Every structure is written in structure tokens, then in C-alpha cells.
Amino acid sequence: MHEMSLIAGLFEILEEKAREHKARSVTAVRLRVGTLSGAVPELLETAFDMYKKGTLAEKAALVTIAVPVKVRCRACGSEFEVDDYVFHCQFCGAADLEILSGTDLLVESIELETEDETPA
Amino acid sequence: MKRKDVEVYEDILKSNVAAAAEVRRRFREQGVLVVNLLSSPGAGKTTLLERLIDRLPPPARLAVIEGDIETERDAERIRAKGVPAWQIQTGGACHLEAKMIGRLLGELPSDLDFLFIENVGNLVCPAAFDLGESLRVVLLSVPEGDDKPKKYPKAFLTAQALVLSKADLVGLLPFDPERARGEALEINPSLAVFRVSALTGEGLDDLVAYLHLARAGLAAEDGRHA
């Protein structure tokens, strides 16, 4: 279970973005979780709920979006979703595939709560 | 109070990615091949290292970083072979991270040929963390079963080499090396596969030759970038 470490990385990004946008809190987080990211969405959500207490994202919910493994064949150019972790081209059989998505954990978007701008 | 949506599209591992890049840059500059060893507990990582040390005698210059949740035991085994070893005790964490390696940069000798990092025994979590290695080697031991690659695909996908360890037990246990190899190659067709026994010595020479080649490749790559 390394989800807690991953969530710590997520909070570094949340704090950075909140500072950048002068926000007081984060109210929602959308996270794209690749099938081959090595993390489990439910465990990420649990870790997020444990970690957020007393932070700027205390009221936020983590929404995870499952991202399948998509590849492009360098031999024939076909793009397809990998099935059963077989990294051979489904069309030409070549073994030289470029992974396009599905291996990482990307913060897609966040919702921030900012102060009303006070007229100067 | 106003709410606004902000698009981010950033990897939550980005601070580890940055730390790993720094470790990789530093060791490549110095011509050190950094090898990250991954496996379940008890697959034979430390024993394999002991045998590799025997086959990489001076003038090859070696150092080892051992990752464990607790105890200094593995580092002591390596030091007993006359090789400097650093033990990282993660105190509960199930994997090493690049920052932990980064903290040791000042202490490690700079005139090395090989730096082996033995990760915490676990096929899941260590797979997600780049340590700045140039070579990731995953071990799968015969007693674990030949059906493991598809159960832990990320470890096999991100490795460059697979060591089927405890090969002396093939035939004694229901483990089909061809099934293990085939399944691992479905996940990662470019994986170099070695059948190794630390007891009989089977496969060790091939693995050592592969390590030398990988280190030579490092220098060739630097040449291209120069």
C-alpha cells in the first residue's frame, strides 16, 4: 500500500496550485488513474480522506477516473487498448508499442475556492 | 466566495520524477550503472547480490544500497563481502523513493562502476517509483509460481531484465519456466530473461555479461549526447 505516498505527492500539487491562484481551499479533485499506474482507486480515495483532515482540501472529494492502457504500434501505426496486458500489436503482431496512456496518475483538474475580489 | 475550476494535468509523482532525474544525471555523468532490484520478499535479491559480488571482483568498484522496512541485516551481509553498503530503513514504507537515494548522494563514493539498490521486498509498490536507475531488474523465484507476471504487471512492464531465481528448484516444484518467461514477455517483449541459481551458479555468468554490456551502453549513450 503506497497510496499514502502518492497522495502526499498530490497534496504538493494542490498546495502549489492554491498558492498560485490565491485560493483558500480546494473543494474537488479529479484524478486520472491508469490501469497500469500501480495504484488502486478505492485505496487512493481512502488515503485522500485520511490525509485531507486539517488541510486546505478538508472539504474536497477525490473523484477518480479510470484510464485504460492505450498504445500505438510503431510498426503499423494502429492505436488500440491493451487487453490482458499483452503488449503485442493486435493488428500486425509487432512488439514495438508506444504507451500513450494508462500508466500514470494525472491530476486532471481541481476546483478552488477563492476570496471575492475586493474592488481597489 | 468564488469557485473556479483549474485544469492541471500534472503527474502526482512529479516530485519523485524530478528527484530520480537528478540521481540518474549524476550517476550517468560518473559512468555508474545503477541497478534497481525488485521482487517479493524472499525471492533471493540479497543472495543474488552476494553471488554477483563474487563475480564482479576488483578492479570493478561496487556499492550497495539496501532498502528494508526494518533492520540493518542485509547491509551487514553485503559489508561482510567487503563491499560498502548503506541501509535505508523505511520504517514502514513499502518501497524506496528517489529522494531517499538523493539523500545518500553526498556519502556514496563517486568512483564506482556499479551501484546496486535492493528495493523493499514487494512486487507492487516499488514498481511505481523511479529511483533514477539505469537498469531495473525484477526477480521471480521458482517457489512463487509461474503465474505471477500478469498478477503484478507493472513490475514486469517497467523492468529491463527478469531473473528467474532459485532455478535449481525447477523440476522439484510445479513451476514452468517457459510459462513464466512467456507471460513476462507478453507484458514486456523487450525483457531480457535469465534463469539463475545462486546455489549452483547457473545463469550467473550470462547475467554478469549483461551487466557489463549495460554499463558499456551507458558510456556509448553519453558519447552520443556529447
mmCIF file of N, CA, C and O in Angstrom, chain A residues 1-2 5-6 9 12-13 16-17 21 24 27 36-37 84-88 95 103 105-114 116-117, chain B residues 1-15 94-95 97 99 122 124-125 128-129 150 153-154 157 185-189:
data_model
loop_
_atom_site.group_PDB
_atom_site.id
_atom_site.type_symbol
_atom_site.label_atom_id
_atom_site.label_comp_id
_atom_site.label_asym_id
_atom_site.label_seq_id
_atom_site.Cartn_x
_atom_site.Cartn_y
_atom_site.Cartn_z
ATOM 1 N N MET A 1 0.858 -1.207 0.000
ATOM 2 C CA MET A 1 0.000 0.000 0.000
ATOM 3 C C MET A 1 0.879 1.236 0.000
ATOM 4 O O MET A 1 1.423 1.638 1.007
ATOM 5 N N HIS A 2 1.074 1.826 -1.189
ATOM 6 C CA HIS A 2 1.883 3.033 -1.298
ATOM 7 C C HIS A 2 1.019 4.231 -1.631
ATOM 8 O O HIS A 2 1.515 5.293 -1.964
ATOM 9 N N SER A 5 1.806 7.587 0.069
ATOM 10 C CA SER A 5 2.913 8.347 -0.527
ATOM 11 C C SER A 5 2.436 9.093 -1.770
ATOM 12 O O SER A 5 2.839 10.225 -2.025
ATOM 13 N N LEU A 6 1.587 8.428 -2.559
ATOM 14 C CA LEU A 6 1.089 9.053 -3.781
ATOM 15 C C LEU A 6 0.230 10.266 -3.440
ATOM 16 O O LEU A 6 0.332 11.317 -4.073
ATOM 17 N N GLY A 9 2.144 13.301 -2.664
ATOM 18 C CA GLY A 9 2.549 13.981 -3.896
ATOM 19 C C GLY A 9 1.415 14.822 -4.467
ATOM 20 O O GLY A 9 1.625 15.933 -4.953
ATOM 21 N N GLU A 12 1.161 18.081 -2.601
ATOM 22 C CA GLU A 12 2.168 19.074 -3.013
ATOM 23 C C GLU A 12 1.627 19.896 -4.176
ATOM 24 O O GLU A 12 1.780 21.120 -4.218
ATOM 25 N N ILE A 13 0.964 19.204 -5.123
ATOM 26 C CA ILE A 13 0.402 19.900 -6.285
ATOM 27 C C ILE A 13 -0.760 20.799 -5.863
ATOM 28 O O ILE A 13 -0.857 21.949 -6.293
ATOM 29 N N GLU A 16 0.550 23.926 -4.220
ATOM 30 C CA GLU A 16 1.179 24.783 -5.228
ATOM 31 C C GLU A 16 0.120 25.543 -6.036
ATOM 32 O O GLU A 16 0.226 26.767 -6.235
ATOM 33 N N LYS A 17 -0.916 24.821 -6.468
ATOM 34 C CA LYS A 17 -1.966 25.448 -7.287
ATOM 35 C C LYS A 17 -2.774 26.446 -6.467
ATOM 36 O O LYS A 17 -3.173 27.503 -6.971
ATOM 37 N N HIS A 21 -3.114 30.446 -7.379
ATOM 38 C CA HIS A 21 -4.405 31.094 -7.671
ATOM 39 C C HIS A 21 -4.957 31.836 -6.455
ATOM 40 O O HIS A 21 -6.115 32.225 -6.438
ATOM 41 N N ARG A 24 -8.222 29.828 -1.054
ATOM 42 C CA ARG A 24 -8.162 29.461 0.369
ATOM 43 C C ARG A 24 -8.383 27.964 0.569
ATOM 44 O O ARG A 24 -7.948 27.400 1.560
ATOM 45 N N THR A 27 -11.840 22.365 -3.295
ATOM 46 C CA THR A 27 -13.130 21.739 -2.994
ATOM 47 C C THR A 27 -13.402 20.469 -3.803
ATOM 48 O O THR A 27 -14.332 19.733 -3.495
ATOM 49 N N LEU A 36 -2.479 0.730 -15.381
ATOM 50 C CA LEU A 36 -1.123 0.291 -15.041
ATOM 51 C C LEU A 36 -0.362 1.352 -14.246
ATOM 52 O O LEU A 36 0.848 1.452 -14.330
ATOM 53 N N SER A 37 -1.090 2.126 -13.469
ATOM 54 C CA SER A 37 -0.418 3.130 -12.636
ATOM 55 C C SER A 37 0.149 2.453 -11.395
ATOM 56 O O SER A 37 1.005 3.010 -10.712
ATOM 57 N N ASP A 84 -5.601 -7.666 -21.410
ATOM 58 C CA ASP A 84 -4.913 -8.699 -20.637
ATOM 59 C C ASP A 84 -3.378 -8.505 -20.627
ATOM 60 O O ASP A 84 -2.624 -9.467 -20.581
ATOM 61 N N TYR A 85 -2.949 -7.257 -20.653
ATOM 62 C CA TYR A 85 -1.523 -6.912 -20.567
ATOM 63 C C TYR A 85 -0.670 -7.572 -21.648
ATOM 64 O O TYR A 85 0.496 -7.889 -21.423
ATOM 65 N N VAL A 86 -1.256 -7.808 -22.801
ATOM 66 C CA VAL A 86 -0.462 -8.337 -23.915
ATOM 67 C C VAL A 86 0.019 -7.161 -24.755
ATOM 68 O O VAL A 86 -0.772 -6.491 -25.417
ATOM 69 N N PHE A 87 1.337 -6.905 -24.688
ATOM 70 C CA PHE A 87 1.907 -5.760 -25.388
ATOM 71 C C PHE A 87 2.463 -6.142 -26.760
ATOM 72 O O PHE A 87 3.618 -5.874 -27.078
ATOM 73 N N HIS A 88 1.602 -6.774 -27.538
ATOM 74 C CA HIS A 88 1.911 -7.034 -28.939
ATOM 75 C C HIS A 88 0.810 -6.388 -29.753
ATOM 76 O O HIS A 88 -0.331 -6.323 -29.304
ATOM 77 N N ALA A 95 6.046 -6.130 -31.729
ATOM 78 C CA ALA A 95 6.195 -5.994 -30.275
ATOM 79 C C ALA A 95 6.683 -4.599 -29.882
ATOM 80 O O ALA A 95 7.015 -4.358 -28.743
ATOM 81 N N THR A 103 -0.613 4.497 -17.726
ATOM 82 C CA THR A 103 0.417 4.062 -16.770
ATOM 83 C C THR A 103 0.640 5.097 -15.666
ATOM 84 O O THR A 103 1.405 4.846 -14.746
ATOM 85 N N LEU A 105 -0.623 8.640 -13.062
ATOM 86 C CA LEU A 105 -1.633 9.215 -12.183
ATOM 87 C C LEU A 105 -1.601 10.714 -12.414
ATOM 88 O O LEU A 105 -0.677 11.394 -11.969
ATOM 89 N N LEU A 106 -2.597 11.201 -13.148
ATOM 90 C CA LEU A 106 -2.585 12.610 -13.538
ATOM 91 C C LEU A 106 -3.704 13.367 -12.851
ATOM 92 O O LEU A 106 -4.862 12.946 -12.887
ATOM 93 N N VAL A 107 -3.347 14.489 -12.250
ATOM 94 C CA VAL A 107 -4.379 15.376 -11.717
ATOM 95 C C VAL A 107 -4.982 16.069 -12.936
ATOM 96 O O VAL A 107 -4.301 16.803 -13.643
ATOM 97 N N GLU A 108 -6.249 15.776 -13.217
ATOM 98 C CA GLU A 108 -6.879 16.349 -14.404
ATOM 99 C C GLU A 108 -7.287 17.795 -14.130
ATOM 100 O O GLU A 108 -6.905 18.712 -14.847
ATOM 101 N N SER A 109 -8.066 17.996 -13.074
ATOM 102 C CA SER A 109 -8.483 19.357 -12.719
ATOM 103 C C SER A 109 -8.806 19.416 -11.242
ATOM 104 O O SER A 109 -9.014 18.385 -10.587
ATOM 105 N N ILE A 110 -8.829 20.628 -10.734
ATOM 106 C CA ILE A 110 -9.226 20.821 -9.344
ATOM 107 C C ILE A 110 -10.194 22.000 -9.277
ATOM 108 O O ILE A 110 -10.201 22.854 -10.173
ATOM 109 N N GLU A 111 -11.011 21.990 -8.237
ATOM 110 C CA GLU A 111 -11.897 23.134 -8.029
ATOM 111 C C GLU A 111 -11.381 23.899 -6.820
ATOM 112 O O GLU A 111 -11.131 23.313 -5.771
ATOM 113 N N LEU A 112 -11.209 25.201 -7.019
ATOM 114 C CA LEU A 112 -10.649 26.042 -5.954
ATOM 115 C C LEU A 112 -11.690 27.023 -5.456
ATOM 116 O O LEU A 112 -12.561 27.462 -6.213
ATOM 117 N N GLU A 113 -11.580 27.365 -4.200
ATOM 118 C CA GLU A 113 -12.448 28.387 -3.612
ATOM 119 C C GLU A 113 -11.578 29.599 -3.347
ATOM 120 O O GLU A 113 -10.592 29.500 -2.613
ATOM 121 N N THR A 114 -11.919 30.685 -3.985
ATOM 122 C CA THR A 114 -11.101 31.900 -3.823
ATOM 123 C C THR A 114 -11.910 32.994 -3.155
ATOM 124 O O THR A 114 -13.151 32.973 -3.175
ATOM 125 N N ASP A 116 -13.611 36.609 -2.785
ATOM 126 C CA ASP A 116 -14.153 37.552 -3.764
ATOM 127 C C ASP A 116 -13.125 38.652 -3.954
ATOM 128 O O ASP A 116 -12.477 39.078 -3.003
ATOM 129 N N GLU A 117 -13.015 39.053 -5.209
ATOM 130 C CA GLU A 117 -12.052 40.133 -5.435
ATOM 131 C C GLU A 117 -12.636 41.432 -4.900
ATOM 132 O O GLU A 117 -13.744 41.818 -5.242
ATOM 133 N N MET B 1 -17.240 34.580 -1.805
ATOM 134 C CA MET B 1 -16.508 33.353 -2.139
ATOM 135 C C MET B 1 -16.820 32.923 -3.573
ATOM 136 O O MET B 1 -17.965 32.942 -3.989
ATOM 137 N N LYS B 2 -15.765 32.584 -4.284
ATOM 138 C CA LYS B 2 -15.947 32.165 -5.670
ATOM 139 C C LYS B 2 -15.333 30.789 -5.857
ATOM 140 O O LYS B 2 -14.367 30.444 -5.199
ATOM 141 N N ARG B 3 -15.923 30.065 -6.751
ATOM 142 C CA ARG B 3 -15.321 28.766 -7.058
ATOM 143 C C ARG B 3 -14.831 28.776 -8.487
ATOM 144 O O ARG B 3 -15.492 29.340 -9.362
ATOM 145 N N LYS B 4 -13.683 28.204 -8.702
ATOM 146 C CA LYS B 4 -13.253 28.082 -10.096
ATOM 147 C C LYS B 4 -12.546 26.756 -10.346
ATOM 148 O O LYS B 4 -11.875 26.211 -9.459
ATOM 149 N N ASP B 5 -12.757 26.275 -11.560
ATOM 150 C CA ASP B 5 -12.103 25.032 -11.965
ATOM 151 C C ASP B 5 -10.783 25.355 -12.631
ATOM 152 O O ASP B 5 -10.696 26.284 -13.420
ATOM 153 N N VAL B 6 -9.776 24.597 -12.254
ATOM 154 C CA VAL B 6 -8.451 24.812 -12.840
ATOM 155 C C VAL B 6 -7.984 23.502 -13.462
ATOM 156 O O VAL B 6 -7.993 22.459 -12.804
ATOM 157 N N GLU B 7 -7.606 23.551 -14.724
ATOM 158 C CA GLU B 7 -7.033 22.367 -15.365
ATOM 159 C C GLU B 7 -5.594 22.209 -14.892
ATOM 160 O O GLU B 7 -4.862 23.192 -14.815
ATOM 161 N N VAL B 8 -5.200 20.997 -14.596
ATOM 162 C CA VAL B 8 -3.859 20.805 -14.020
ATOM 163 C C VAL B 8 -2.986 19.920 -14.928
ATOM 164 O O VAL B 8 -1.924 20.321 -15.369
ATOM 165 N N TYR B 9 -3.430 18.710 -15.193
ATOM 166 C CA TYR B 9 -2.678 17.738 -15.990
ATOM 167 C C TYR B 9 -1.227 17.583 -15.536
ATOM 168 O O TYR B 9 -0.289 17.767 -16.297
ATOM 169 N N GLU B 10 -1.077 17.318 -14.260
ATOM 170 C CA GLU B 10 0.268 17.054 -13.731
ATOM 171 C C GLU B 10 0.289 15.686 -13.067
ATOM 172 O O GLU B 10 -0.678 15.269 -12.439
ATOM 173 N N ASP B 11 1.423 15.022 -13.190
ATOM 174 C CA ASP B 11 1.636 13.698 -12.617
ATOM 175 C C ASP B 11 1.836 13.848 -11.109
ATOM 176 O O ASP B 11 2.652 14.667 -10.670
ATOM 177 N N ILE B 12 1.114 13.072 -10.316
ATOM 178 C CA ILE B 12 1.268 13.235 -8.869
ATOM 179 C C ILE B 12 2.618 12.686 -8.389
ATOM 180 O O ILE B 12 3.028 12.921 -7.267
ATOM 181 N N LEU B 13 3.313 11.995 -9.272
ATOM 182 C CA LEU B 13 4.656 11.530 -8.909
ATOM 183 C C LEU B 13 5.732 12.515 -9.355
ATOM 184 O O LEU B 13 6.909 12.189 -9.361
ATOM 185 N N LYS B 14 5.323 13.728 -9.737
ATOM 186 C CA LYS B 14 6.307 14.616 -10.381
ATOM 187 C C LYS B 14 7.499 14.949 -9.478
ATOM 188 O O LYS B 14 8.606 15.113 -9.988
ATOM 189 N N SER B 15 7.309 15.017 -8.166
ATOM 190 C CA SER B 15 8.480 15.331 -7.342
ATOM 191 C C SER B 15 9.439 14.141 -7.287
ATOM 192 O O SER B 15 10.652 14.307 -7.242
ATOM 193 N N CYS B 94 6.610 0.783 2.117
ATOM 194 C CA CYS B 94 6.721 -0.472 1.375
ATOM 195 C C CYS B 94 7.604 -0.358 0.139
ATOM 196 O O CYS B 94 7.656 -1.267 -0.683
ATOM 197 N N HIS B 95 8.292 0.778 -0.032
ATOM 198 C CA HIS B 95 9.076 0.993 -1.252
ATOM 199 C C HIS B 95 10.123 2.058 -0.977
ATOM 200 O O HIS B 95 10.018 2.808 -0.008
ATOM 201 N N GLU B 97 11.978 5.589 -2.466
ATOM 202 C CA GLU B 97 11.688 6.705 -3.365
ATOM 203 C C GLU B 97 13.001 7.381 -3.742
ATOM 204 O O GLU B 97 14.004 7.260 -3.030
ATOM 205 N N LYS B 99 14.018 10.367 -3.598
ATOM 206 C CA LYS B 99 14.571 11.306 -2.617
ATOM 207 C C LYS B 99 15.456 10.597 -1.590
ATOM 208 O O LYS B 99 16.416 11.165 -1.090
ATOM 209 N N ASN B 122 8.729 -6.491 -2.330
ATOM 210 C CA ASN B 122 7.332 -6.165 -2.617
ATOM 211 C C ASN B 122 7.266 -5.999 -4.133
ATOM 212 O O ASN B 122 8.031 -5.234 -4.699
ATOM 213 N N VAL B 124 4.650 -4.852 -5.781
ATOM 214 C CA VAL B 124 3.635 -3.878 -6.172
ATOM 215 C C VAL B 124 4.179 -2.446 -6.108
ATOM 216 O O VAL B 124 4.404 -1.799 -7.123
ATOM 217 N N CYS B 125 4.391 -1.968 -4.891
ATOM 218 C CA CYS B 125 4.657 -0.542 -4.686
ATOM 219 C C CYS B 125 5.971 -0.063 -5.308
ATOM 220 O O CYS B 125 5.989 0.994 -5.939
ATOM 221 N N ALA B 128 6.174 1.519 -8.910
ATOM 222 C CA ALA B 128 5.657 2.846 -9.278
ATOM 223 C C ALA B 128 6.690 3.960 -9.092
ATOM 224 O O ALA B 128 6.450 5.085 -9.512
ATOM 225 N N PHE B 129 7.819 3.649 -8.446
ATOM 226 C CA PHE B 129 8.768 4.714 -8.105
ATOM 227 C C PHE B 129 10.111 4.546 -8.809
ATOM 228 O O PHE B 129 10.876 3.635 -8.495
ATOM 229 N N LYS B 150 1.463 -11.671 -14.730
ATOM 230 C CA LYS B 150 0.194 -10.989 -15.021
ATOM 231 C C LYS B 150 -0.489 -10.479 -13.751
ATOM 232 O O LYS B 150 -1.343 -9.608 -13.800
ATOM 233 N N PRO B 153 1.689 -6.850 -13.095
ATOM 234 C CA PRO B 153 2.229 -6.480 -14.417
ATOM 235 C C PRO B 153 3.169 -5.282 -14.411
ATOM 236 O O PRO B 153 4.106 -5.246 -15.199
ATOM 237 N N LYS B 154 2.946 -4.328 -13.521
ATOM 238 C CA LYS B 154 3.750 -3.106 -13.610
ATOM 239 C C LYS B 154 5.233 -3.381 -13.349
ATOM 240 O O LYS B 154 6.101 -2.806 -13.992
ATOM 241 N N LEU B 157 6.519 -4.791 -16.539
ATOM 242 C CA LEU B 157 6.465 -3.815 -17.632
ATOM 243 C C LEU B 157 7.606 -2.809 -17.534
ATOM 244 O O LEU B 157 8.157 -2.378 -18.545
ATOM 245 N N LEU B 185 7.054 -11.919 -21.134
ATOM 246 C CA LEU B 185 7.342 -11.341 -22.457
ATOM 247 C C LEU B 185 6.090 -10.790 -23.138
ATOM 248 O O LEU B 185 6.186 -9.919 -23.988
ATOM 249 N N GLU B 186 4.918 -11.300 -22.766
ATOM 250 C CA GLU B 186 3.681 -10.711 -23.299
ATOM 251 C C GLU B 186 3.542 -9.286 -22.775
ATOM 252 O O GLU B 186 3.137 -8.372 -23.485
ATOM 253 N N ILE B 187 3.888 -9.097 -21.506
ATOM 254 C CA ILE B 187 3.789 -7.771 -20.891
ATOM 255 C C ILE B 187 4.897 -6.863 -21.416
ATOM 256 O O ILE B 187 4.687 -5.684 -21.676
ATOM 257 N N ASN B 188 6.078 -7.431 -21.560
ATOM 258 C CA ASN B 188 7.239 -6.626 -21.937
ATOM 259 C C ASN B 188 8.121 -7.408 -22.910
ATOM 260 O O ASN B 188 9.039 -8.118 -22.496
ATOM 261 N N PRO B 189 7.832 -7.269 -24.208
ATOM 262 C CA PRO B 189 8.534 -8.085 -25.210
ATOM 263 C C PRO B 189 10.048 -7.850 -25.257
ATOM 264 O O PRO B 189 10.772 -8.693 -25.783
#
